[in-house]
PDB file of N, CA and C in Angstrom:
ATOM      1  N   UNK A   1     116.220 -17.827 -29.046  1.00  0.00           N
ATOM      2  CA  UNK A   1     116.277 -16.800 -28.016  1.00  0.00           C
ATOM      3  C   UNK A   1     116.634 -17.400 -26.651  1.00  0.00           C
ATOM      4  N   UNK A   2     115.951 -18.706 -26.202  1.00  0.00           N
ATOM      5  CA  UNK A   2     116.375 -19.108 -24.876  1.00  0.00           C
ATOM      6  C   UNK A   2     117.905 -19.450 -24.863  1.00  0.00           C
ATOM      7  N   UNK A   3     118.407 -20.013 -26.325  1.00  0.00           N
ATOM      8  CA  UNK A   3     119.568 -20.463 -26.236  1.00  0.00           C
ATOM      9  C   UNK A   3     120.810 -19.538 -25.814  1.00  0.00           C
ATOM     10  N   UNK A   4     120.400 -17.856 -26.311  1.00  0.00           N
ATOM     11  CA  UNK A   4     120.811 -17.427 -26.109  1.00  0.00           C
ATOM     12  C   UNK A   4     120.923 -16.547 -24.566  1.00  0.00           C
ATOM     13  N   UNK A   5     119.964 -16.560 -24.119  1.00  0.00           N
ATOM     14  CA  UNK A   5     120.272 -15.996 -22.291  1.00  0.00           C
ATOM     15  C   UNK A   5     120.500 -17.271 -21.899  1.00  0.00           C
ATOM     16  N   UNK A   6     120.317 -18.872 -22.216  1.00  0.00           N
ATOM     17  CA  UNK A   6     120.707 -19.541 -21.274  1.00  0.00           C
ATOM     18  C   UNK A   6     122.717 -19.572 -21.490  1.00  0.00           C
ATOM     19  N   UNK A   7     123.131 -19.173 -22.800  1.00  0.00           N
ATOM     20  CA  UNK A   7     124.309 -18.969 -23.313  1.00  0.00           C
ATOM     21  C   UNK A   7     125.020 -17.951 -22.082  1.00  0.00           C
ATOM     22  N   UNK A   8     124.231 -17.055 -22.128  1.00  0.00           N
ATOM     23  CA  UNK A   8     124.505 -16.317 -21.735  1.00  0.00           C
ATOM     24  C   UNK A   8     124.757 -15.879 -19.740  1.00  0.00           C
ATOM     25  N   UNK A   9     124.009 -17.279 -19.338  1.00  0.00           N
ATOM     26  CA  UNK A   9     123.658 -17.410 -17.765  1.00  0.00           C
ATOM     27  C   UNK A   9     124.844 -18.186 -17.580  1.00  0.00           C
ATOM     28  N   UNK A  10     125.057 -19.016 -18.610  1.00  0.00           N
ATOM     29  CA  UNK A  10     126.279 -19.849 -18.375  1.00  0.00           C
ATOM     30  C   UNK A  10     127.652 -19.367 -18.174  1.00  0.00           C
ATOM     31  N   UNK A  11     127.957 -17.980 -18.639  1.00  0.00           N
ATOM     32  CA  UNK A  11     129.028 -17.748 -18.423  1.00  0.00           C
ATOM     33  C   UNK A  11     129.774 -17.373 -17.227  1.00  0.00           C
ATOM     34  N   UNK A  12     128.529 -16.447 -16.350  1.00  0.00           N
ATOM     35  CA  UNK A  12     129.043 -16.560 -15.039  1.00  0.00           C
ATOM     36  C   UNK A  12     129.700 -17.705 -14.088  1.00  0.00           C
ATOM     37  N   UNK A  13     128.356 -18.663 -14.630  1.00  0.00           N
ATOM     38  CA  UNK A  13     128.834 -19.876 -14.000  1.00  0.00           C
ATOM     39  C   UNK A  13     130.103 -20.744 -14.268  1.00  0.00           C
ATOM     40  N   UNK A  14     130.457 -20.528 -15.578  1.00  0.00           N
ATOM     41  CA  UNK A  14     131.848 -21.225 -15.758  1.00  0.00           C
ATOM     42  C   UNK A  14     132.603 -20.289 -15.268  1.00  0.00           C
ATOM     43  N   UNK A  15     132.777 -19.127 -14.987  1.00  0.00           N
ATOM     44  CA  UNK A  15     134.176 -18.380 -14.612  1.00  0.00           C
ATOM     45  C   UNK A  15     134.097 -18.473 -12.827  1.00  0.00           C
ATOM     46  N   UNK A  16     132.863 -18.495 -12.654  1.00  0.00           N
ATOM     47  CA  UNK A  16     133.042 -19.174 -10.936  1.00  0.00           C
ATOM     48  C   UNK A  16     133.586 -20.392 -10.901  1.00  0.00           C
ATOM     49  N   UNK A  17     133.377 -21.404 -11.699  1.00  0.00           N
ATOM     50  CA  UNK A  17     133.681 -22.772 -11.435  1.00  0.00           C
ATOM     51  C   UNK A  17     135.141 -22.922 -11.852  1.00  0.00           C
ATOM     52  N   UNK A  18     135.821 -21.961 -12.666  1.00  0.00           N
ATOM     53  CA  UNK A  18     136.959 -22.132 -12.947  1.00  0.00           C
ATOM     54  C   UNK A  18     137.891 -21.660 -11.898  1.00  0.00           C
ATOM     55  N   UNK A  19     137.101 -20.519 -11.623  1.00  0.00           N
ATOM     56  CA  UNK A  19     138.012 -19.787 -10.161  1.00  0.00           C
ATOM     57  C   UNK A  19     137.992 -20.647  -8.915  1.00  0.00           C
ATOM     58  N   UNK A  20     137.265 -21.002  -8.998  1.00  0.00           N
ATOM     59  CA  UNK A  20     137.391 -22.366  -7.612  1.00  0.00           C
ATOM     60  C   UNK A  20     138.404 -23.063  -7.767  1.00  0.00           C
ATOM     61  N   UNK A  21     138.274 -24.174  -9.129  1.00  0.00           N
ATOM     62  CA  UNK A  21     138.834 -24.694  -9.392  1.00  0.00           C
ATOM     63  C   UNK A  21     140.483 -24.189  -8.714  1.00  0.00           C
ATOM     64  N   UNK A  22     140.838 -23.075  -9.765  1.00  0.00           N
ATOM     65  CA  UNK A  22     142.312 -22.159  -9.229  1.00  0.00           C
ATOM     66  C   UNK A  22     142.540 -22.269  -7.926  1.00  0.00           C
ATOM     67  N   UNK A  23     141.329 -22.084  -6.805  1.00  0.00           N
ATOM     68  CA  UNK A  23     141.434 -21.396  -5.357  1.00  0.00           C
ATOM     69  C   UNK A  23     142.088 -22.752  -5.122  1.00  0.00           C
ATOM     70  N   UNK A  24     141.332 -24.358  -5.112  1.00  0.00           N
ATOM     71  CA  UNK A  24     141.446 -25.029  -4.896  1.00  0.00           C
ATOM     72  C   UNK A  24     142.826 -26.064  -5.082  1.00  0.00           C
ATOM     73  N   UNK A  25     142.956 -25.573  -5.861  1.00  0.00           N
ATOM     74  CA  UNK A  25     144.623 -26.051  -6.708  1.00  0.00           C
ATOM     75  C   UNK A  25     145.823 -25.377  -6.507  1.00  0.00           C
ATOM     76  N   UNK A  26     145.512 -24.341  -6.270  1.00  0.00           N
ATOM     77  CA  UNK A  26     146.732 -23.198  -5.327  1.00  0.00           C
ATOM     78  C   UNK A  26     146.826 -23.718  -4.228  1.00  0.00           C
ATOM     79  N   UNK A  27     148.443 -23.264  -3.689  1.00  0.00           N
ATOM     80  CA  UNK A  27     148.611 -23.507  -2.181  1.00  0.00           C
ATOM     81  C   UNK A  27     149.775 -22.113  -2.360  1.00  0.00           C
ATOM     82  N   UNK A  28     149.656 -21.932  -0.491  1.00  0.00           N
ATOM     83  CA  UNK A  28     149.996 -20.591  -0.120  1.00  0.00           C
ATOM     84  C   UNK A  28     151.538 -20.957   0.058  1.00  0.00           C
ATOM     85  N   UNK A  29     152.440 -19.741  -0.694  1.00  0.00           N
ATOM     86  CA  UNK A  29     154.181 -20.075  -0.320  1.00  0.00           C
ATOM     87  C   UNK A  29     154.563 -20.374   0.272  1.00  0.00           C
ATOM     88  N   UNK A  30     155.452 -21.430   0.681  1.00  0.00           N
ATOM     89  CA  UNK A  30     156.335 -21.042   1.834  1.00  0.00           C
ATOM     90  C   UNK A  30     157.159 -20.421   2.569  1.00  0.00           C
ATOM     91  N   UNK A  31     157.832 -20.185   3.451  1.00  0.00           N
ATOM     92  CA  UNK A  31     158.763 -19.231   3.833  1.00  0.00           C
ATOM     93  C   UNK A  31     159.982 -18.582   3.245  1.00  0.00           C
ATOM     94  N   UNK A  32     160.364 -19.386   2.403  1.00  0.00           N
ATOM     95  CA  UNK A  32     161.444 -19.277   1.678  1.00  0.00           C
ATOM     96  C   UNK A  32     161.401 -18.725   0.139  1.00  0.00           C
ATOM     97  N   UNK A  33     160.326 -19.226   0.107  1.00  0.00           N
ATOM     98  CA  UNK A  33     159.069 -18.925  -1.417  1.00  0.00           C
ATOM     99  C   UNK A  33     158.921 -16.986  -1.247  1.00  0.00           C
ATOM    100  N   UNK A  34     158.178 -16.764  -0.124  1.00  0.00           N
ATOM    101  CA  UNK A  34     157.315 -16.035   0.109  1.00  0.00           C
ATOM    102  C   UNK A  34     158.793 -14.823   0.760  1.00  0.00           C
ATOM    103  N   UNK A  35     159.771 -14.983   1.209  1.00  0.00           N
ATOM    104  CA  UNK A  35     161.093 -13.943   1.296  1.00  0.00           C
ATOM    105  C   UNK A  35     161.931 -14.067  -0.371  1.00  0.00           C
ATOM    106  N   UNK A  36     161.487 -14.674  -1.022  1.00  0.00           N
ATOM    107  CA  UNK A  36     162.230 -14.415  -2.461  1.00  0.00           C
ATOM    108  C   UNK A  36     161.416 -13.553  -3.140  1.00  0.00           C
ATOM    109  N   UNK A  37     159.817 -13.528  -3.164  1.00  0.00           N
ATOM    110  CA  UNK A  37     159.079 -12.725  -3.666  1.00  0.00           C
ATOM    111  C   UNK A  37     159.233 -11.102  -3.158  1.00  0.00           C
ATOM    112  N   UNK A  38     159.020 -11.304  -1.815  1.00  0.00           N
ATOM    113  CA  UNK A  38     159.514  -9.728  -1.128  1.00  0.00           C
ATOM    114  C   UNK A  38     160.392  -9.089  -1.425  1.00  0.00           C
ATOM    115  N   UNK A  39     161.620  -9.336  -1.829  1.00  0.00           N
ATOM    116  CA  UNK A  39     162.810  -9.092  -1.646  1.00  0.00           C
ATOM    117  C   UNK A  39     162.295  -8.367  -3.218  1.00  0.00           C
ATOM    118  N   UNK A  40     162.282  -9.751  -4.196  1.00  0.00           N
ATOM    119  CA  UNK A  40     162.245  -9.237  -5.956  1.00  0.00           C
ATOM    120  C   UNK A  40     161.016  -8.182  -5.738  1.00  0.00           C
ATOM    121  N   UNK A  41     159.994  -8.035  -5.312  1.00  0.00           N
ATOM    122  CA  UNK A  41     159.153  -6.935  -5.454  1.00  0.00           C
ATOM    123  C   UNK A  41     160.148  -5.387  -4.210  1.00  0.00           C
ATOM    124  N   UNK A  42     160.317  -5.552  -3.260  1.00  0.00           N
ATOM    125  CA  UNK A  42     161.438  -4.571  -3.275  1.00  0.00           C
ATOM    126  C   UNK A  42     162.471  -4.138  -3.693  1.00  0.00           C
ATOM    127  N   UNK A  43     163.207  -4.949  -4.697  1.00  0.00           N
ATOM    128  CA  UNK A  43     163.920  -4.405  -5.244  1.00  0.00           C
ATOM    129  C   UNK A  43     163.484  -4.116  -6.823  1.00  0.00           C
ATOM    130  N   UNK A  44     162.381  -4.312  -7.139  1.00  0.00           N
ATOM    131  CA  UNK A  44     161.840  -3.234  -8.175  1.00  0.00           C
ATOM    132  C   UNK A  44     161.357  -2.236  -7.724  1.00  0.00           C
ATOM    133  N   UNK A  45     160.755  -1.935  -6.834  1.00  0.00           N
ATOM    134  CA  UNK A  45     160.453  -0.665  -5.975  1.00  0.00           C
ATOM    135  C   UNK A  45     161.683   0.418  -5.818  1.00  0.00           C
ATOM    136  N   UNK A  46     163.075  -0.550  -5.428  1.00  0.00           N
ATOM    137  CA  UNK A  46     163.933   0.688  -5.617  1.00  0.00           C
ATOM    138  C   UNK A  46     164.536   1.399  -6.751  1.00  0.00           C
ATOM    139  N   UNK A  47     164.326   0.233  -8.127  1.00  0.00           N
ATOM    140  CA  UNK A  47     164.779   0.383  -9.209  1.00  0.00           C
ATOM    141  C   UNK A  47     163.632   1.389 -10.170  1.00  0.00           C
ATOM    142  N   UNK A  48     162.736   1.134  -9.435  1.00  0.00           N
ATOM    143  CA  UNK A  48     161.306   2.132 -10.317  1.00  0.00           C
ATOM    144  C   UNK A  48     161.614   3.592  -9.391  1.00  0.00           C
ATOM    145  N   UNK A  49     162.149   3.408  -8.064  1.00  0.00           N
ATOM    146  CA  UNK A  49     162.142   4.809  -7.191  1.00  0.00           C
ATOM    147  C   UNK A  49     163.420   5.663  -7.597  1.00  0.00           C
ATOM    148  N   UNK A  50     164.382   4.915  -8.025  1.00  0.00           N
ATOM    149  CA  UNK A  50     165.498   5.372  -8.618  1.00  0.00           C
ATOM    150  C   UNK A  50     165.733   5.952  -9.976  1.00  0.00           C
ATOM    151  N   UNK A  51     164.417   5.238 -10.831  1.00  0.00           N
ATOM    152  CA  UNK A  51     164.907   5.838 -11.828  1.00  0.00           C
ATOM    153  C   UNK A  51     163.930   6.631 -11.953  1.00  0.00           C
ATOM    154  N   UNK A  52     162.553   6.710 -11.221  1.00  0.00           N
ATOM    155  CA  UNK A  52     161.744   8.334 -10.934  1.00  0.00           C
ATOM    156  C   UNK A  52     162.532   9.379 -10.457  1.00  0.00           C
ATOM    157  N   UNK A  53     163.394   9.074  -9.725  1.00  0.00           N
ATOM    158  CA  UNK A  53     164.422   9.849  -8.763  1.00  0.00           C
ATOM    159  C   UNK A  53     165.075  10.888  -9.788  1.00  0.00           C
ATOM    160  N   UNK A  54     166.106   9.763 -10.707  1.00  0.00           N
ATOM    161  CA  UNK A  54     166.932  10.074 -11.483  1.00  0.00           C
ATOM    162  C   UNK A  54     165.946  11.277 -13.026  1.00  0.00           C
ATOM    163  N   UNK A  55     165.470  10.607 -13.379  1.00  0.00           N
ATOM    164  CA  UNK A  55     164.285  11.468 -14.716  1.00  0.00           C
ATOM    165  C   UNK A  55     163.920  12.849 -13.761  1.00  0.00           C
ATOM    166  N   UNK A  56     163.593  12.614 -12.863  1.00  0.00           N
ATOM    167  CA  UNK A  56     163.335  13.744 -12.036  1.00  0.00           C
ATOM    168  C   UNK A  56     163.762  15.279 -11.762  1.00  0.00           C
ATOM    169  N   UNK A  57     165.258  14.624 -11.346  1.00  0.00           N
ATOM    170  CA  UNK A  57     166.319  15.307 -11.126  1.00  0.00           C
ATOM    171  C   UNK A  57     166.871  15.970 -12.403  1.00  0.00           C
ATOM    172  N   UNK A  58     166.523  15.127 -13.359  1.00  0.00           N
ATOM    173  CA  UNK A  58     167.380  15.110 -15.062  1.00  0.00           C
ATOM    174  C   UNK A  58     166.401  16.517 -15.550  1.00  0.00           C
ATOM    175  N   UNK A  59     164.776  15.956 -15.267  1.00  0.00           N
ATOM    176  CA  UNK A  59     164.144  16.160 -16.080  1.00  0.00           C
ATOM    177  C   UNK A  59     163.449  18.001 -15.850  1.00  0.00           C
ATOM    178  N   UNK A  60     164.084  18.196 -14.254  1.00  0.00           N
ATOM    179  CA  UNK A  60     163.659  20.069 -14.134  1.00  0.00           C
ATOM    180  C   UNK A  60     164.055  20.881 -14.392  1.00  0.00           C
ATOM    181  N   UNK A  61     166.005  20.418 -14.358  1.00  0.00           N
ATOM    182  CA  UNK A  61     166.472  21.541 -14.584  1.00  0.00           C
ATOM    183  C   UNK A  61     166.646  21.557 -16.332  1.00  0.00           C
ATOM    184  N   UNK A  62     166.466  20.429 -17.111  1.00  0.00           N
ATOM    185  CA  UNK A  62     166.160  20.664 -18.384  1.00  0.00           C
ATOM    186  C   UNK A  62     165.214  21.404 -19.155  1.00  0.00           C
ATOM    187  N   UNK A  63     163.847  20.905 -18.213  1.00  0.00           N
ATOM    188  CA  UNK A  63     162.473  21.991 -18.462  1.00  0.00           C
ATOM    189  C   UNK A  63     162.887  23.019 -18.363  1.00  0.00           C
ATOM    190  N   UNK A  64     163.705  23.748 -17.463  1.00  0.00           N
ATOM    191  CA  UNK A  64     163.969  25.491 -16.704  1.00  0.00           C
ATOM    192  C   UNK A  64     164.556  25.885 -17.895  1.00  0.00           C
ATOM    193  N   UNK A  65     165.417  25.464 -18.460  1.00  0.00           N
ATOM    194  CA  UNK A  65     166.477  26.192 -18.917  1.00  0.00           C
ATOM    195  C   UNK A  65     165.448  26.176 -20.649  1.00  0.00           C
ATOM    196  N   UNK A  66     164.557  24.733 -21.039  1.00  0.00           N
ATOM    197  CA  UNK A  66     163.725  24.953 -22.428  1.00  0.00           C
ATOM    198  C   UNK A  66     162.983  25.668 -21.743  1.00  0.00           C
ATOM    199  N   UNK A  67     161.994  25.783 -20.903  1.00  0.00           N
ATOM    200  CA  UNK A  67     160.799  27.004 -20.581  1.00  0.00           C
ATOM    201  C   UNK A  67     161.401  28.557 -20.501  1.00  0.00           C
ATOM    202  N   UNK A  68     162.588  28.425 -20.171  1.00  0.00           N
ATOM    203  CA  UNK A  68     163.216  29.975 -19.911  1.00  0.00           C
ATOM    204  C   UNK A  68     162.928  30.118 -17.904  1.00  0.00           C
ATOM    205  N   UNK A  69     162.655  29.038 -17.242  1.00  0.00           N
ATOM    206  CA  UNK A  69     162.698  29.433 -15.851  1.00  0.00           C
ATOM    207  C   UNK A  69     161.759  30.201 -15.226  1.00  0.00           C
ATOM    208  N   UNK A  70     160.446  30.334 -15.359  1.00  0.00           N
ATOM    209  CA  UNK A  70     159.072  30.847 -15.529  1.00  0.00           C
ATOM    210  C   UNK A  70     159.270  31.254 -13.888  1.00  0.00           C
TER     211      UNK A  70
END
């Protein structure tokens, strides 16, 4: 039984000690790093806004005409 809550106390403690570990071993982008990331996360933003855009546009006047235009 102890083995098991002390099993069990331990786990917090290794996933803190691992996350340190990470914090500690990471370093923050650089400038050049950190404008390549922006850019690729904006331009999935326009490619996810575009093709919401597009399904959108596709996708009402298809409903109207299967619903009968309610």
């Amino acid at each position: 039984m102890a083995d098991q809550v002390q099993e069990l106390l331990n786990v917090p403690r290794e996933f803190f000690r691992d996350g340190m570990q990470f914090i500690h071993r990471s370093q923050k982008p650089d400038r050049r790093e950190f404008i390549k990331i922006s850019q690729a996360v904006g331009v999935g933003f326009l490619v996810m806004g575009g093709i919401g855009f597009i399904v959108k546009l596709v996708h009402i006047p298809v409903n109207n005409v299967l619903v009968g235009g309610a």
